[in-house]
């Protein structure tokens, strides 16, 4: 198989973890006999510095003509004082909108070997296996007006939570499709006791649910969901929600695994290409220190193999390599237990690559798919 992958490393640790994902993909390509062509594009702060805009036309065209997009992270203190429309984050929002990436899929997976890292008790987080499906191109992030105004001579500001029904419907349908391949339960999270947009969200969920008799639908208010996520996370299978709610709840959900550095994501569109990025940011405090956890990015690359290219065995080989390295006790700083040693970003990448190239493990996986 031959595929074109657009790589947008971005800022801060985005660059370090992206390098890791690319080298793991190259190794997987060699192992399984695929050719991946990587083309690089600028996004975020670096793009502002070099091109005066957080999402240059060239980058967008590159993405549109590729089979999939890998993105690191954007942002940093250097660009924090810029006006809203040229912030690094604007590049990320624009690429999501331009590529029509309406659903952001964030799996939250329990790893027994690092369960001690979570501040939550082991009996609470044990066996967690859920997916947050976050609406990504509408809601509070994109509604107009979004601006500074004056009211009665006083400074004021407004953001708008706007949805067309069809935008709600397609993301909820995605959640139902996903749940029907998993444990068969959708939790639709809203604030229907207060927000009109949430009442339409809830109604729409009910309508879509009629088409999926095999999937159970449950509604949950977002404040309660924030509590239930840490109180009883095993009750969740697929959680689907508005853009901003999903942003907040997915960071919270990462605590179940132990670290934000463990959570990958895939953003899907109607026509493709899909975009893959870790849910963490550019982590300016540790950028350039070879200390970031590359696992979220590497697992995002595995999701790309599975969801964009249908390479199931290859994706599983990477996921197994990650698990193997964690089981063997390798820890970047964010997942180290007090008193245990840590490895650098590059050492972690090398260890995962070595585990991937472990032929016996590969043989077992390929056998399972034969
Ligand atoms: C995320 C991030 C972004 C978001 C930021 C960097 C704009 O927090 O992907 O979750 O809010 O969507
Ligand atoms: Mg976020």
mmCIF file of C-alpha atoms and ligand atoms in Angstrom:
data_model
loop_
_atom_site.group_PDB
_atom_site.id
_atom_site.type_symbol
_atom_site.label_atom_id
_atom_site.label_comp_id
_atom_site.label_asym_id
_atom_site.label_seq_id
_atom_site.Cartn_x
_atom_site.Cartn_y
_atom_site.Cartn_z
ATOM 1 C CA UNK A 1 0.000 0.000 0.000
ATOM 2 C CA UNK A 2 1.181 3.538 -0.770
ATOM 3 C CA UNK A 3 -0.160 6.588 1.090
ATOM 4 C CA UNK A 4 0.511 10.313 1.300
ATOM 5 C CA UNK A 5 0.565 11.701 4.815
ATOM 6 C CA UNK A 6 0.608 15.436 5.600
ATOM 7 C CA UNK A 7 2.648 16.089 8.740
ATOM 8 C CA UNK A 8 2.084 19.291 10.711
ATOM 9 C CA UNK A 9 4.352 19.172 13.769
ATOM 10 C CA UNK A 10 3.356 22.650 15.049
ATOM 11 C CA UNK A 11 4.914 24.117 18.181
ATOM 12 C CA UNK A 12 6.580 23.051 21.418
ATOM 13 C CA UNK A 13 6.517 19.339 22.150
ATOM 14 C CA UNK A 14 4.393 18.912 19.015
ATOM 15 C CA UNK A 15 7.641 18.697 17.054
ATOM 16 C CA UNK A 16 9.233 16.108 19.346
ATOM 17 C CA UNK A 17 6.275 13.764 19.500
ATOM 18 C CA UNK A 18 5.563 14.053 15.781
ATOM 19 C CA UNK A 19 9.091 12.950 14.985
ATOM 20 C CA UNK A 20 8.346 9.862 17.076
ATOM 21 C CA UNK A 21 5.114 9.047 15.285
ATOM 22 C CA UNK A 22 6.779 9.398 11.888
ATOM 23 C CA UNK A 23 9.625 7.088 12.820
ATOM 24 C CA UNK A 24 7.192 4.488 14.185
ATOM 25 C CA UNK A 25 5.137 4.715 10.986
ATOM 26 C CA UNK A 26 8.271 4.275 8.900
ATOM 27 C CA UNK A 27 9.178 1.189 10.898
ATOM 28 C CA UNK A 28 5.653 -0.210 10.554
ATOM 29 C CA UNK A 29 5.754 0.510 6.823
ATOM 30 C CA UNK A 30 8.982 -1.406 6.419
ATOM 31 C CA UNK A 31 7.748 -4.299 8.501
ATOM 32 C CA UNK A 32 4.502 -4.756 6.645
ATOM 33 C CA UNK A 33 5.629 -3.619 3.211
ATOM 34 C CA UNK A 34 3.880 -0.239 2.845
ATOM 35 C CA UNK A 35 5.233 3.028 1.533
ATOM 36 C CA UNK A 36 4.240 6.170 3.410
ATOM 37 C CA UNK A 37 5.170 9.516 1.817
ATOM 38 C CA UNK A 38 5.476 12.280 4.403
ATOM 39 C CA UNK A 39 5.124 15.948 3.393
ATOM 40 C CA UNK A 40 5.564 18.689 5.972
ATOM 41 C CA UNK A 41 3.478 21.817 6.497
ATOM 42 C CA UNK A 42 3.615 24.731 8.937
ATOM 43 C CA UNK A 43 0.826 25.478 11.411
ATOM 44 C CA UNK A 44 0.392 27.508 14.599
ATOM 45 C CA UNK A 45 2.981 29.832 16.110
ATOM 46 C CA UNK A 46 5.766 28.754 13.814
ATOM 47 C CA UNK A 47 3.569 29.507 10.795
ATOM 48 C CA UNK A 48 2.763 32.955 12.221
ATOM 49 C CA UNK A 49 6.499 33.668 12.542
ATOM 50 C CA UNK A 50 7.405 32.389 9.073
ATOM 51 C CA UNK A 51 4.296 33.172 7.025
ATOM 52 C CA UNK A 52 2.304 35.721 9.029
ATOM 53 C CA UNK A 53 -0.682 33.390 9.428
ATOM 54 C CA UNK A 54 -1.390 30.359 11.658
ATOM 55 C CA UNK A 55 -2.642 28.314 8.695
ATOM 56 C CA UNK A 56 -0.864 29.109 5.398
ATOM 57 C CA UNK A 57 -2.634 28.279 2.151
ATOM 58 C CA UNK A 58 0.155 25.827 1.284
ATOM 59 C CA UNK A 59 -0.485 23.804 4.433
ATOM 60 C CA UNK A 60 -4.196 23.638 3.776
ATOM 61 C CA UNK A 61 -3.681 22.503 0.185
ATOM 62 C CA UNK A 62 -1.173 19.914 1.315
ATOM 63 C CA UNK A 63 -3.725 18.493 3.759
ATOM 64 C CA UNK A 64 -6.520 18.479 1.204
ATOM 65 C CA UNK A 65 -4.404 16.519 -1.272
ATOM 66 C CA UNK A 66 -3.125 13.966 1.272
ATOM 67 C CA UNK A 67 -4.671 10.678 2.379
ATOM 68 C CA UNK A 68 -4.428 11.620 6.060
ATOM 69 C CA UNK A 69 -3.066 14.379 8.302
ATOM 70 C CA UNK A 70 -0.884 14.007 11.388
ATOM 71 C CA UNK A 71 -0.798 17.033 13.666
ATOM 72 C CA UNK A 72 1.394 17.640 16.746
ATOM 73 C CA UNK A 73 0.274 20.630 18.817
ATOM 74 C CA UNK A 74 0.098 24.403 18.518
ATOM 75 C CA UNK A 75 0.624 27.415 20.767
ATOM 76 C CA UNK A 76 3.060 28.826 23.276
ATOM 77 C CA UNK A 77 3.723 31.858 25.459
ATOM 78 C CA UNK A 78 5.482 33.660 22.601
ATOM 79 C CA UNK A 79 2.159 34.102 20.775
ATOM 80 C CA UNK A 80 -0.160 34.499 23.776
ATOM 81 C CA UNK A 81 -0.517 38.250 23.400
ATOM 82 C CA UNK A 82 -1.531 38.249 19.761
ATOM 83 C CA UNK A 83 -5.113 39.270 18.905
ATOM 84 C CA UNK A 84 -7.676 36.449 18.652
ATOM 85 C CA UNK A 85 -7.681 36.125 14.876
ATOM 86 C CA UNK A 86 -3.955 35.390 14.539
ATOM 87 C CA UNK A 87 -3.394 33.195 17.559
ATOM 88 C CA UNK A 88 -1.825 29.754 16.877
ATOM 89 C CA UNK A 89 -5.052 28.094 18.064
ATOM 90 C CA UNK A 90 -6.885 29.839 15.231
ATOM 91 C CA UNK A 91 -4.864 27.700 12.798
ATOM 92 C CA UNK A 92 -6.099 24.557 14.492
ATOM 93 C CA UNK A 93 -9.723 25.698 14.484
ATOM 94 C CA UNK A 94 -9.457 26.730 10.853
ATOM 95 C CA UNK A 95 -8.027 23.436 9.683
ATOM 96 C CA UNK A 96 -10.781 21.546 11.527
ATOM 97 C CA UNK A 97 -13.393 23.732 9.840
ATOM 98 C CA UNK A 98 -11.792 23.685 6.375
ATOM 99 C CA UNK A 99 -11.443 19.895 6.361
ATOM 100 C CA UNK A 100 -14.990 19.476 7.706
ATOM 101 C CA UNK A 101 -13.770 17.437 10.694
ATOM 102 C CA UNK A 102 -17.095 17.271 12.464
ATOM 103 C CA UNK A 103 -16.405 14.475 14.947
ATOM 104 C CA UNK A 104 -13.375 14.184 17.192
ATOM 105 C CA UNK A 105 -12.952 10.666 18.505
ATOM 106 C CA UNK A 106 -11.012 10.392 21.775
ATOM 107 C CA UNK A 107 -10.634 6.856 23.141
ATOM 108 C CA UNK A 108 -9.896 6.557 26.850
ATOM 109 C CA UNK A 109 -8.193 3.282 27.555
ATOM 110 C CA UNK A 110 -7.062 1.821 30.860
ATOM 111 C CA UNK A 111 -3.493 0.462 31.018
ATOM 112 C CA UNK A 112 -3.025 -1.743 34.061
ATOM 113 C CA UNK A 113 0.732 -1.150 34.191
ATOM 114 C CA UNK A 114 0.329 2.587 34.799
ATOM 115 C CA UNK A 115 -2.903 2.525 36.809
ATOM 116 C CA UNK A 116 -0.963 3.764 39.849
ATOM 117 C CA UNK A 117 -0.324 7.083 38.098
ATOM 118 C CA UNK A 118 -3.964 8.136 38.206
ATOM 119 C CA UNK A 119 -4.902 10.055 41.354
ATOM 120 C CA UNK A 120 -8.087 7.988 41.290
ATOM 121 C CA UNK A 121 -8.259 4.650 43.095
ATOM 122 C CA UNK A 122 -7.444 1.568 41.078
ATOM 123 C CA UNK A 123 -10.837 -0.009 41.743
ATOM 124 C CA UNK A 124 -12.428 3.095 40.186
ATOM 125 C CA UNK A 125 -10.361 3.258 36.993
ATOM 126 C CA UNK A 126 -9.733 -0.440 36.442
ATOM 127 C CA UNK A 127 -11.062 -1.633 33.090
ATOM 128 C CA UNK A 128 -12.150 1.788 31.796
ATOM 129 C CA UNK A 129 -12.780 1.561 28.054
ATOM 130 C CA UNK A 130 -14.726 4.472 26.647
ATOM 131 C CA UNK A 131 -14.687 6.920 23.755
ATOM 132 C CA UNK A 132 -15.481 10.613 23.892
ATOM 133 C CA UNK A 133 -17.007 11.806 20.623
ATOM 134 C CA UNK A 134 -16.671 15.573 20.595
ATOM 135 C CA UNK A 135 -18.473 17.723 18.019
ATOM 136 C CA UNK A 136 -15.636 19.688 16.434
ATOM 137 C CA UNK A 137 -16.766 22.250 13.879
ATOM 138 C CA UNK A 138 -19.696 24.000 15.551
ATOM 139 C CA UNK A 139 -21.040 25.090 18.920
ATOM 140 C CA UNK A 140 -19.420 27.644 21.175
ATOM 141 C CA UNK A 141 -16.090 27.544 19.309
ATOM 142 C CA UNK A 142 -17.518 28.766 16.015
ATOM 143 C CA UNK A 143 -20.844 30.551 16.647
ATOM 144 C CA UNK A 144 -21.203 34.175 15.559
ATOM 145 C CA UNK A 145 -21.142 36.753 16.989
ATOM 146 C CA UNK A 146 -17.903 36.175 18.854
ATOM 147 C CA UNK A 147 -16.498 39.581 19.645
ATOM 148 C CA UNK A 148 -15.870 42.478 21.971
ATOM 149 C CA UNK A 149 -18.688 44.988 22.086
ATOM 150 C CA UNK A 150 -19.930 47.908 24.089
ATOM 151 C CA UNK A 151 -23.149 47.910 25.979
ATOM 152 C CA UNK A 152 -24.419 51.039 27.706
ATOM 153 C CA UNK A 153 -20.952 52.500 27.314
ATOM 154 C CA UNK A 154 -19.320 49.545 29.082
ATOM 155 C CA UNK A 155 -16.913 47.006 27.597
ATOM 156 C CA UNK A 156 -18.636 43.674 26.940
ATOM 157 C CA UNK A 157 -17.947 40.447 25.067
ATOM 158 C CA UNK A 158 -20.014 37.729 23.457
ATOM 159 C CA UNK A 159 -19.562 34.154 22.195
ATOM 160 C CA UNK A 160 -22.390 32.165 20.673
ATOM 161 C CA UNK A 161 -23.424 28.528 21.014
ATOM 162 C CA UNK A 162 -25.055 27.883 17.648
ATOM 163 C CA UNK A 163 -25.956 24.582 15.955
ATOM 164 C CA UNK A 164 -27.869 23.610 12.892
ATOM 165 C CA UNK A 165 -29.879 20.482 13.524
ATOM 166 C CA UNK A 166 -28.047 18.588 10.784
ATOM 167 C CA UNK A 167 -24.700 19.279 12.505
ATOM 168 C CA UNK A 168 -26.005 17.723 15.694
ATOM 169 C CA UNK A 169 -27.523 14.829 13.844
ATOM 170 C CA UNK A 170 -24.374 13.724 12.001
ATOM 171 C CA UNK A 171 -22.156 13.670 15.093
ATOM 172 C CA UNK A 172 -24.786 11.806 17.097
ATOM 173 C CA UNK A 173 -25.187 9.331 14.251
ATOM 174 C CA UNK A 174 -21.420 8.819 14.294
ATOM 175 C CA UNK A 175 -21.615 8.049 18.014
ATOM 176 C CA UNK A 176 -24.385 5.497 17.445
ATOM 177 C CA UNK A 177 -22.465 3.804 14.630
ATOM 178 C CA UNK A 178 -19.431 3.581 16.898
ATOM 179 C CA UNK A 179 -21.424 2.279 19.866
ATOM 180 C CA UNK A 180 -22.964 -0.414 17.706
ATOM 181 C CA UNK A 181 -19.443 -1.819 17.150
ATOM 182 C CA UNK A 182 -18.655 -1.597 20.886
ATOM 183 C CA UNK A 183 -20.684 -2.068 24.057
ATOM 184 C CA UNK A 184 -23.873 -0.624 22.569
ATOM 185 C CA UNK A 185 -24.409 2.396 24.781
ATOM 186 C CA UNK A 186 -24.449 6.122 23.945
ATOM 187 C CA UNK A 187 -24.406 8.754 26.668
ATOM 188 C CA UNK A 188 -25.452 12.074 25.168
ATOM 189 C CA UNK A 189 -24.205 14.928 27.328
ATOM 190 C CA UNK A 190 -25.938 18.316 27.322
ATOM 191 C CA UNK A 191 -27.266 21.107 29.515
ATOM 192 C CA UNK A 192 -30.884 20.741 28.462
ATOM 193 C CA UNK A 193 -32.194 22.143 31.753
ATOM 194 C CA UNK A 194 -30.766 25.547 30.759
ATOM 195 C CA UNK A 195 -29.702 25.800 27.102
ATOM 196 C CA UNK A 196 -32.026 25.841 24.098
ATOM 197 C CA UNK A 197 -29.278 24.363 21.892
ATOM 198 C CA UNK A 198 -29.059 21.460 24.336
ATOM 199 C CA UNK A 199 -32.793 20.852 24.161
ATOM 200 C CA UNK A 200 -32.474 20.532 20.398
ATOM 201 C CA UNK A 201 -29.442 18.276 20.919
ATOM 202 C CA UNK A 202 -31.470 16.000 23.200
ATOM 203 C CA UNK A 203 -34.438 15.819 20.819
ATOM 204 C CA UNK A 204 -32.128 14.984 17.941
ATOM 205 C CA UNK A 205 -30.435 12.238 19.945
ATOM 206 C CA UNK A 206 -33.875 10.706 20.616
ATOM 207 C CA UNK A 207 -34.690 10.766 16.911
ATOM 208 C CA UNK A 208 -31.404 9.184 15.825
ATOM 209 C CA UNK A 209 -31.754 6.553 18.558
ATOM 210 C CA UNK A 210 -34.921 5.219 16.881
ATOM 211 C CA UNK A 211 -32.755 4.042 13.967
ATOM 212 C CA UNK A 212 -30.527 2.016 16.320
ATOM 213 C CA UNK A 213 -32.726 -0.296 18.366
ATOM 214 C CA UNK A 214 -29.642 -2.280 19.432
ATOM 215 C CA UNK A 215 -27.988 0.738 21.058
ATOM 216 C CA UNK A 216 -29.079 2.128 24.409
ATOM 217 C CA UNK A 217 -29.344 5.932 24.674
ATOM 218 C CA UNK A 218 -28.931 7.766 27.938
ATOM 219 C CA UNK A 219 -28.964 11.548 28.488
ATOM 220 C CA UNK A 220 -26.746 13.165 31.075
ATOM 221 C CA UNK A 221 -26.375 16.791 32.108
ATOM 222 C CA UNK A 222 -22.837 18.031 31.646
ATOM 223 C CA UNK A 223 -22.232 18.937 35.291
ATOM 224 C CA UNK A 224 -23.355 15.490 36.368
ATOM 225 C CA UNK A 225 -21.213 13.941 33.613
ATOM 226 C CA UNK A 226 -18.150 15.718 35.015
ATOM 227 C CA UNK A 227 -18.843 14.033 38.336
ATOM 228 C CA UNK A 228 -19.824 10.605 36.966
ATOM 229 C CA UNK A 229 -16.611 10.450 34.912
ATOM 230 C CA UNK A 230 -14.482 10.257 38.023
ATOM 231 C CA UNK A 231 -17.007 8.603 40.291
ATOM 232 C CA UNK A 232 -17.992 5.670 38.112
ATOM 233 C CA UNK A 233 -16.196 5.831 34.747
ATOM 234 C CA UNK A 234 -16.917 2.220 33.781
ATOM 235 C CA UNK A 235 -20.581 3.117 33.159
ATOM 236 C CA UNK A 236 -19.538 4.858 29.907
ATOM 237 C CA UNK A 237 -19.133 3.388 26.455
ATOM 238 C CA UNK A 238 -19.538 6.213 23.909
ATOM 239 C CA UNK A 239 -20.035 9.740 25.274
ATOM 240 C CA UNK A 240 -21.122 12.301 22.657
ATOM 241 C CA UNK A 241 -21.299 16.013 23.266
ATOM 242 C CA UNK A 242 -20.974 19.629 22.107
ATOM 243 C CA UNK A 243 -17.557 21.040 21.142
ATOM 244 C CA UNK A 244 -16.733 22.953 24.334
ATOM 245 C CA UNK A 245 -18.235 20.355 26.691
ATOM 246 C CA UNK A 246 -16.168 17.708 24.870
ATOM 247 C CA UNK A 247 -12.987 19.740 25.171
ATOM 248 C CA UNK A 248 -13.408 19.961 28.926
ATOM 249 C CA UNK A 249 -14.656 16.424 29.583
ATOM 250 C CA UNK A 250 -11.922 14.778 27.492
ATOM 251 C CA UNK A 251 -9.142 16.453 29.497
ATOM 252 C CA UNK A 252 -10.912 15.233 32.615
ATOM 253 C CA UNK A 253 -11.214 11.728 31.161
ATOM 254 C CA UNK A 254 -7.468 11.583 30.537
ATOM 255 C CA UNK A 255 -6.967 11.461 34.301
ATOM 256 C CA UNK A 256 -8.552 8.002 34.225
ATOM 257 C CA UNK A 257 -5.564 6.694 32.252
ATOM 258 C CA UNK A 258 -3.085 8.647 34.352
ATOM 259 C CA UNK A 259 -1.889 11.319 31.946
ATOM 260 C CA UNK A 260 -2.929 13.650 29.155
ATOM 261 C CA UNK A 261 0.134 12.273 27.389
ATOM 262 C CA UNK A 262 -1.676 8.954 26.832
ATOM 263 C CA UNK A 263 -4.733 10.120 24.864
ATOM 264 C CA UNK A 264 -4.801 9.995 21.058
ATOM 265 C CA UNK A 265 -7.538 11.314 18.832
ATOM 266 C CA UNK A 266 -8.951 11.061 15.344
ATOM 267 C CA UNK A 267 -11.056 13.724 13.670
ATOM 268 C CA UNK A 268 -13.327 12.485 10.936
ATOM 269 C CA UNK A 269 -15.091 14.206 8.063
ATOM 270 C CA UNK A 270 -17.666 13.169 5.505
ATOM 271 C CA UNK A 271 -15.204 12.918 2.619
ATOM 272 C CA UNK A 272 -11.749 12.709 4.205
ATOM 273 C CA UNK A 273 -8.890 13.187 4.732
ATOM 274 C CA UNK A 274 -9.107 12.561 8.472
ATOM 275 C CA UNK A 275 -6.799 14.280 10.926
ATOM 276 C CA UNK A 276 -4.975 12.625 13.828
ATOM 277 C CA UNK A 277 -3.592 14.479 16.832
ATOM 278 C CA UNK A 278 -2.885 13.860 20.509
ATOM 279 C CA UNK A 279 -5.365 15.601 22.802
ATOM 280 C CA UNK A 280 -2.550 17.341 24.689
ATOM 281 C CA UNK A 281 -1.153 20.756 23.809
ATOM 282 C CA UNK A 282 2.332 22.071 23.057
ATOM 283 C CA UNK A 283 3.437 21.919 26.734
ATOM 284 C CA UNK A 284 5.773 24.956 26.605
ATOM 285 C CA UNK A 285 7.089 24.172 30.104
ATOM 286 C CA UNK A 286 8.853 21.024 28.870
ATOM 287 C CA UNK A 287 9.295 21.875 25.162
ATOM 288 C CA UNK A 288 12.774 21.125 23.813
ATOM 289 C CA UNK A 289 13.703 19.087 26.899
ATOM 290 C CA UNK A 290 13.167 15.657 25.341
ATOM 291 C CA UNK A 291 10.783 14.960 28.207
ATOM 292 C CA UNK A 292 7.338 14.765 26.604
ATOM 293 C CA UNK A 293 5.362 11.548 26.422
ATOM 294 C CA UNK A 294 5.187 10.517 22.726
ATOM 295 C CA UNK A 295 2.560 7.821 23.329
ATOM 296 C CA UNK A 296 -0.557 9.923 22.621
ATOM 297 C CA UNK A 297 0.929 10.895 19.259
ATOM 298 C CA UNK A 298 2.088 7.359 18.446
ATOM 299 C CA UNK A 299 -1.357 5.981 19.313
ATOM 300 C CA UNK A 300 -2.866 8.681 17.071
ATOM 301 C CA UNK A 301 -0.721 7.326 14.222
ATOM 302 C CA UNK A 302 -2.056 3.839 14.980
ATOM 303 C CA UNK A 303 -5.613 5.201 14.769
ATOM 304 C CA UNK A 304 -4.686 6.641 11.365
ATOM 305 C CA UNK A 305 -3.555 3.257 10.081
ATOM 306 C CA UNK A 306 -6.791 1.668 11.207
ATOM 307 C CA UNK A 307 -9.364 4.367 10.397
ATOM 308 C CA UNK A 308 -7.915 5.958 7.237
ATOM 309 C CA UNK A 309 -6.078 3.037 5.649
ATOM 310 C CA UNK A 310 -7.857 -0.019 7.059
ATOM 311 C CA UNK A 311 -4.510 -1.416 8.264
ATOM 312 C CA UNK A 312 -5.807 -3.250 11.316
ATOM 313 C CA UNK A 313 -2.900 -5.575 12.024
ATOM 314 C CA UNK A 314 -0.412 -2.721 11.660
ATOM 315 C CA UNK A 315 -2.385 -0.521 14.055
ATOM 316 C CA UNK A 316 -2.614 -3.323 16.565
ATOM 317 C CA UNK A 317 1.107 -4.030 16.276
ATOM 318 C CA UNK A 318 1.865 -0.425 17.281
ATOM 319 C CA UNK A 319 -0.650 -0.498 20.128
ATOM 320 C CA UNK A 320 0.831 -3.753 21.382
ATOM 321 C CA UNK A 321 4.343 -2.320 21.222
ATOM 322 C CA UNK A 322 3.223 0.604 23.393
ATOM 323 C CA UNK A 323 1.611 -1.737 25.883
ATOM 324 C CA UNK A 324 4.679 -3.960 25.971
ATOM 325 C CA UNK A 325 6.995 -1.028 26.725
ATOM 326 C CA UNK A 326 4.692 0.196 29.491
ATOM 327 C CA UNK A 327 4.473 -3.315 30.927
ATOM 328 C CA UNK A 328 8.280 -3.453 30.941
ATOM 329 C CA UNK A 329 8.286 -0.351 33.157
ATOM 330 C CA UNK A 330 9.470 2.440 30.846
ATOM 331 C CA UNK A 331 8.103 5.782 31.943
ATOM 332 C CA UNK A 332 8.299 9.327 30.683
ATOM 333 C CA UNK A 333 8.018 11.926 33.413
ATOM 334 C CA UNK A 334 4.249 12.324 33.256
ATOM 335 C CA UNK A 335 3.594 8.632 33.914
ATOM 336 C CA UNK A 336 6.412 7.939 36.369
ATOM 337 C CA UNK A 337 5.540 6.890 39.865
ATOM 338 C CA UNK A 338 7.259 8.643 42.729
ATOM 339 C CA UNK A 339 10.778 7.258 43.102
ATOM 340 C CA UNK A 340 10.835 5.347 39.808
ATOM 341 C CA UNK A 341 13.236 6.225 36.981
ATOM 342 C CA UNK A 342 12.191 8.042 33.830
ATOM 343 C CA UNK A 343 13.155 7.860 30.152
ATOM 344 C CA UNK A 344 13.372 10.661 27.607
ATOM 345 C CA UNK A 345 11.012 11.167 24.676
ATOM 346 C CA UNK A 346 13.558 9.801 22.226
ATOM 347 C CA UNK A 347 14.371 6.780 24.392
ATOM 348 C CA UNK A 348 10.667 5.982 24.704
ATOM 349 C CA UNK A 349 10.301 6.192 20.920
ATOM 350 C CA UNK A 350 13.276 3.856 20.396
ATOM 351 C CA UNK A 351 11.876 1.348 22.882
ATOM 352 C CA UNK A 352 8.492 1.331 21.179
ATOM 353 C CA UNK A 353 10.177 0.878 17.829
ATOM 354 C CA UNK A 354 12.232 -2.031 19.151
ATOM 355 C CA UNK A 355 9.104 -3.658 20.574
ATOM 356 C CA UNK A 356 7.359 -3.171 17.228
ATOM 357 C CA UNK A 357 10.186 -4.841 15.394
ATOM 358 C CA UNK A 358 9.976 -7.797 17.725
ATOM 359 C CA UNK A 359 9.069 -10.329 15.069
ATOM 360 C CA UNK A 360 7.489 -12.878 17.285
ATOM 361 C CA UNK A 361 4.859 -10.419 18.481
ATOM 362 C CA UNK A 362 4.196 -9.350 14.896
ATOM 363 C CA UNK A 363 3.835 -12.927 13.793
ATOM 364 C CA UNK A 364 1.225 -13.534 16.488
ATOM 365 C CA UNK A 365 -0.823 -10.524 15.456
ATOM 366 C CA UNK A 366 -0.634 -11.328 11.769
ATOM 367 C CA UNK A 367 -1.644 -14.881 12.556
ATOM 368 C CA UNK A 368 -4.722 -13.552 14.335
ATOM 369 C CA UNK A 369 -5.733 -11.687 11.164
ATOM 370 C CA UNK A 370 -4.839 -14.411 8.684
HETATM 371 C C1 LIG B 1 -7.902 20.388 22.147
HETATM 372 C C2 LIG B 1 -7.239 21.695 22.495
HETATM 373 C C3 LIG B 1 -7.703 22.758 21.515
HETATM 374 C C4 LIG B 1 -9.199 22.889 21.649
HETATM 375 C C5 LIG B 1 -7.016 24.126 21.712
HETATM 376 C C6 LIG B 1 -5.528 24.044 21.583
HETATM 377 C C7 LIG B 1 -7.569 25.170 20.765
HETATM 378 O O1 LIG B 1 -7.510 22.039 23.802
HETATM 379 O O2 LIG B 1 -7.711 19.906 21.019
HETATM 380 O O3 LIG B 1 -8.594 19.837 22.985
HETATM 381 O O4 LIG B 1 -9.698 23.589 22.532
HETATM 382 O O5 LIG B 1 -9.896 22.255 20.858
HETATM 383 MG MG1 LIG B 2 -8.543 20.549 24.895
#
